[in-house]
XYZ file of C-alpha atoms in Angstrom:
305
model
C -30.301 -26.427 18.779
C -27.709 -27.894 16.409
C -24.127 -26.738 16.792
C -21.840 -25.966 13.880
C -18.143 -26.758 14.143
C -16.009 -23.833 13.038
C -12.300 -24.285 12.472
C -10.250 -21.835 14.527
C -8.854 -19.094 12.301
C -5.124 -18.398 12.348
C -3.843 -15.094 10.979
C -0.961 -15.238 8.544
C 2.350 -14.046 9.969
C 3.399 -10.503 9.140
C 6.430 -11.111 6.946
C 9.300 -8.658 6.621
C 9.141 -7.411 3.017
C 12.097 -6.831 0.746
C 11.580 -3.070 1.100
C 10.048 -1.898 4.391
C 10.719 1.849 4.057
C 9.726 3.641 0.875
C 7.818 6.539 -0.668
C 4.338 6.058 -2.070
C 3.043 8.375 -4.774
C -0.682 9.167 -4.997
C -1.770 10.577 -8.374
C -5.041 12.502 -7.960
C -5.873 12.960 -11.642
C -8.289 15.225 -13.470
C -10.385 12.946 -15.694
C -11.725 14.221 -19.033
C -14.005 12.805 -21.699
C -10.978 12.044 -23.901
C -9.431 8.673 -23.157
C -6.129 9.445 -24.874
C -5.768 12.655 -22.844
C -6.442 10.747 -19.610
C -3.792 8.169 -20.479
C -1.223 10.868 -21.252
C -2.066 12.744 -18.050
C -1.742 9.579 -15.963
C 1.628 8.838 -17.535
C 2.838 12.361 -16.750
C 1.744 12.238 -13.112
C 3.266 8.777 -12.624
C 6.499 10.183 -14.019
C 6.250 13.160 -11.639
C 5.706 10.855 -8.658
C 8.703 8.724 -9.616
C 10.868 11.825 -10.006
C 9.983 12.715 -6.410
C 11.218 9.343 -5.218
C 8.026 7.262 -5.193
C 8.606 3.595 -5.949
C 4.998 2.484 -5.303
C 2.391 4.540 -7.172
C -1.400 4.550 -6.789
C -3.954 5.857 -9.323
C -7.654 6.757 -8.809
C -10.828 4.851 -9.471
C -12.006 5.126 -13.090
C -9.089 7.305 -14.145
C -9.373 6.635 -17.879
C -13.039 7.652 -18.183
C -15.599 9.902 -16.484
C -17.407 8.298 -13.554
C -20.646 7.855 -15.511
C -22.269 4.450 -15.888
C -23.347 5.158 -19.466
C -19.684 5.614 -20.512
C -18.121 2.549 -18.912
C -18.673 0.266 -21.929
C -17.171 2.802 -24.339
C -13.948 3.127 -22.307
C -13.654 -0.538 -21.249
C -10.567 -2.657 -22.004
C -9.835 -6.381 -22.184
C -7.318 -7.359 -19.506
C -6.466 -10.567 -21.382
C -5.092 -8.606 -24.344
C -2.893 -5.819 -22.977
C -1.404 -4.988 -26.379
C -4.843 -3.830 -27.548
C -5.682 -2.082 -24.257
C -4.113 1.407 -24.347
C -4.582 2.213 -20.649
C -3.083 -1.093 -19.517
C -0.301 -0.932 -22.084
C 0.734 2.501 -20.818
C 0.829 1.262 -17.211
C 2.917 -1.743 -18.215
C 5.370 0.369 -20.208
C 5.800 3.104 -17.611
C 6.167 0.625 -14.731
C 8.930 -1.110 -16.655
C 10.698 2.037 -17.844
C 10.668 3.654 -14.387
C 11.181 0.458 -12.399
C 8.159 1.153 -10.178
C 5.182 -0.856 -8.935
C 1.822 0.610 -9.974
C -1.506 0.009 -8.260
C -3.457 1.058 -11.313
C -6.544 2.607 -9.731
C -9.398 1.184 -11.731
C -10.735 1.195 -15.266
C -13.753 -0.510 -16.829
C -12.893 -4.092 -17.745
C -14.774 -6.064 -20.402
C -14.819 -9.842 -20.184
C -17.219 -12.371 -21.728
C -19.944 -9.796 -22.280
C -19.690 -8.402 -18.737
C -18.258 -5.148 -17.405
C -16.235 -4.910 -14.194
C -14.704 -2.055 -12.209
C -11.172 -3.458 -12.032
C -7.798 -2.516 -10.560
C -4.658 -3.794 -12.326
C -1.345 -4.120 -10.476
C 1.872 -3.912 -12.519
C 5.302 -4.835 -11.205
C 8.565 -3.060 -12.044
C 9.168 -5.504 -14.901
C 5.931 -4.369 -16.550
C 4.052 -7.615 -15.919
C 0.457 -7.690 -14.706
C 0.823 -9.122 -11.181
C -2.815 -9.072 -10.090
C -6.295 -7.769 -10.819
C -9.011 -6.819 -8.339
C -12.631 -6.582 -9.409
C -14.718 -4.305 -7.214
C -16.783 -6.535 -4.947
C -19.236 -4.095 -3.362
C -21.030 -2.061 -6.021
C -22.259 1.425 -5.176
C -26.043 1.382 -5.478
C -27.559 4.439 -3.841
C -30.892 4.117 -2.109
C -32.424 7.489 -1.466
C -29.949 10.079 -2.818
C -28.448 12.671 -0.519
C -29.804 16.193 -1.143
C -28.135 17.641 -4.222
C -26.649 14.304 -5.362
C -27.533 12.470 -8.576
C -28.994 8.970 -8.403
C -26.307 6.337 -9.015
C -26.674 2.585 -9.376
C -23.431 0.927 -10.394
C -24.990 -2.535 -10.722
C -27.052 -1.338 -13.705
C -23.880 -1.610 -15.795
C -21.175 -3.301 -13.703
C -20.881 -6.889 -12.452
C -19.452 -7.529 -8.991
C -16.129 -9.203 -8.321
C -16.193 -12.462 -6.411
C -12.959 -12.596 -4.420
C -10.592 -10.475 -2.342
C -7.209 -9.597 -3.813
C -3.881 -9.683 -1.989
C -0.700 -9.207 -3.999
C 2.876 -9.796 -2.859
C 5.239 -7.036 -3.976
C 8.711 -5.791 -3.112
C 6.840 -3.369 -0.842
C 5.063 -5.995 1.181
C 1.722 -7.702 0.919
C -0.932 -5.308 -0.395
C -4.707 -5.718 -0.231
C -6.833 -4.004 -2.872
C -10.297 -2.490 -2.473
C -12.158 -0.116 -4.783
C -14.242 2.774 -3.427
C -17.372 1.222 -1.839
C -15.281 -1.802 -0.814
C -13.900 0.402 1.979
C -17.322 0.540 3.650
C -17.128 -3.155 4.533
C -14.752 -3.868 7.440
C -14.853 -7.604 6.759
C -12.797 -7.142 3.588
C -10.104 -5.185 5.439
C -10.152 -7.814 8.216
C -9.590 -10.462 5.551
C -6.560 -8.607 4.221
C -5.147 -8.086 7.686
C -5.631 -11.772 8.516
C -3.838 -12.685 5.294
C -0.805 -10.669 6.354
C -1.284 -7.402 4.485
C 0.940 -4.455 5.373
C -1.020 -1.935 3.303
C -4.513 -1.672 1.823
C -4.929 0.522 -1.265
C -8.353 1.974 -2.017
C -8.760 3.848 -5.295
C -12.119 5.561 -4.881
C -14.450 8.312 -6.024
C -16.670 9.263 -3.099
C -19.234 11.962 -3.872
C -19.551 15.271 -2.064
C -21.924 13.973 0.618
C -20.322 10.630 1.426
C -16.886 12.174 1.003
C -17.439 14.900 3.567
C -18.884 12.533 6.170
C -17.176 9.186 5.536
C -14.056 9.293 3.338
C -11.461 10.117 6.000
C -13.395 8.321 8.730
C -13.497 5.028 6.821
C -9.798 5.136 5.985
C -8.723 5.863 9.544
C -11.060 3.196 10.893
C -9.822 0.488 8.513
C -6.222 1.399 9.432
C -6.569 1.600 13.212
C -8.782 -1.475 13.581
C -6.376 -3.631 11.584
C -3.147 -1.895 12.645
C -1.794 -1.415 9.129
C -1.378 1.295 6.492
C -4.183 2.537 4.252
C -3.737 4.600 1.091
C -6.509 6.085 -1.022
C -6.550 7.854 -4.373
C -9.455 9.821 -5.825
C -9.934 11.665 -9.091
C -9.881 15.441 -8.699
C -13.144 17.292 -8.168
C -13.007 19.105 -11.510
C -13.151 15.812 -13.413
C -15.732 15.470 -16.184
C -19.223 14.108 -15.544
C -22.329 14.917 -13.504
C -21.037 12.910 -10.516
C -19.219 15.428 -8.294
C -16.168 13.851 -6.642
C -14.837 14.692 -3.183
C -11.087 14.218 -3.811
C -8.789 14.390 -0.745
C -6.520 11.404 -1.436
C -4.862 10.277 1.783
C -2.291 8.012 3.444
C -3.071 6.739 6.961
C -0.768 5.008 9.451
C -1.481 1.993 11.683
C -2.553 4.162 14.634
C -5.121 5.892 12.433
C -2.962 8.990 12.043
C -3.083 11.041 8.837
C 0.398 10.849 7.326
C -0.374 12.882 4.217
C -3.432 14.226 2.428
C -4.343 16.626 -0.322
C -7.237 18.868 -1.310
C -9.687 18.359 -4.152
C -7.563 19.634 -7.036
C -5.273 17.605 -9.290
C -2.098 16.785 -7.380
C 0.716 14.320 -6.779
C 0.939 13.378 -3.101
C 4.153 11.813 -1.777
C 4.256 10.069 1.607
C 6.832 8.085 3.569
C 5.853 4.592 4.697
C 7.806 2.631 7.313
C 6.442 -0.801 8.184
C 8.308 -0.739 11.514
C 5.330 1.331 12.681
C 3.069 -1.691 12.206
C 5.243 -3.857 14.427
C 5.518 -1.140 17.062
C 1.755 -0.592 17.077
C 0.978 -4.292 17.403
C 3.510 -4.769 20.180
C 2.168 -1.743 22.075
C -1.478 -2.713 21.554
C -1.514 -6.511 21.016
C -5.093 -6.774 19.809
C -4.583 -10.111 18.068
C -3.729 -11.909 21.307
C -6.611 -10.202 23.113
C -9.345 -11.496 20.818
C -11.886 -13.937 22.266
C -12.186 -16.889 19.893
C -14.418 -18.506 22.507
C -17.020 -15.789 21.894
C -16.589 -14.838 18.225
C -14.543 -16.056 15.271
C -13.564 -14.674 11.912
C -14.007 -16.987 8.920
C -12.234 -16.413 5.595
C -14.222 -18.626 3.235
C -11.878 -18.349 0.238
C -8.493 -18.652 1.977
C -6.535 -21.675 0.817
C -4.026 -22.035 3.674
C -2.944 -20.245 6.875
C 0.036 -18.720 5.055
C -1.856 -17.527 1.969
């Protein structure tokens, strides 16, 4: 049997960010069929989060349009032309005016005849720092009882790379909804030195009840970092019933803050010292057996990236 040489993987060091203690604001929005109303509502809830001291703010998946595949094209925006993209322009303006960093949930993105489920990240100067295209599309097999059939790949193209963005609040990995089901993506972010993974998502009533909290706590405790999620509220428009329950989880898998299914602004305290304490108490990285198994990050450019 032929043997394949695999280069030993080295995790990136966990850097001390500019701001290691801060408040995160989670905006669990009610989404309507009116795009302009959704944009105004998002602006108002971002403002409310900032007024409560949040300097990093997270929005839900598909916050500018109902979670219906037949509507994605109608509500889609071009990320290369922010001035003509009202959802993106609002995020840029409010990030700059409030001096906050916004993980912009996701909206439909149009590019070269394709649609993507994409998360923009805006810095406090209003510039677009990064964009994550949802990698793992939600294609249901046999629907759960009472759930509508949903096949995201009928309308949406998949992203092709993980997204890690350096901010004043540390290194942040981005996943969208179904991305959370794949531990390899979270392992990639952890290995690249992420302090926090943000998952805007819209789990349905069945997967939400059984998996939403479980997946978040598992991604956090296995990788010994913070996880934050943001969902639309349950009374959002569309036939797809959404679970809600946006949450912030600490590096020991503990629930730091959570909310119900209604529209709400959730504020939580994050302290990255908890990551260091957890990793020193339970040094999993040094206990791994590279002689038995190895993790390979195919798209990583260097050990420090």
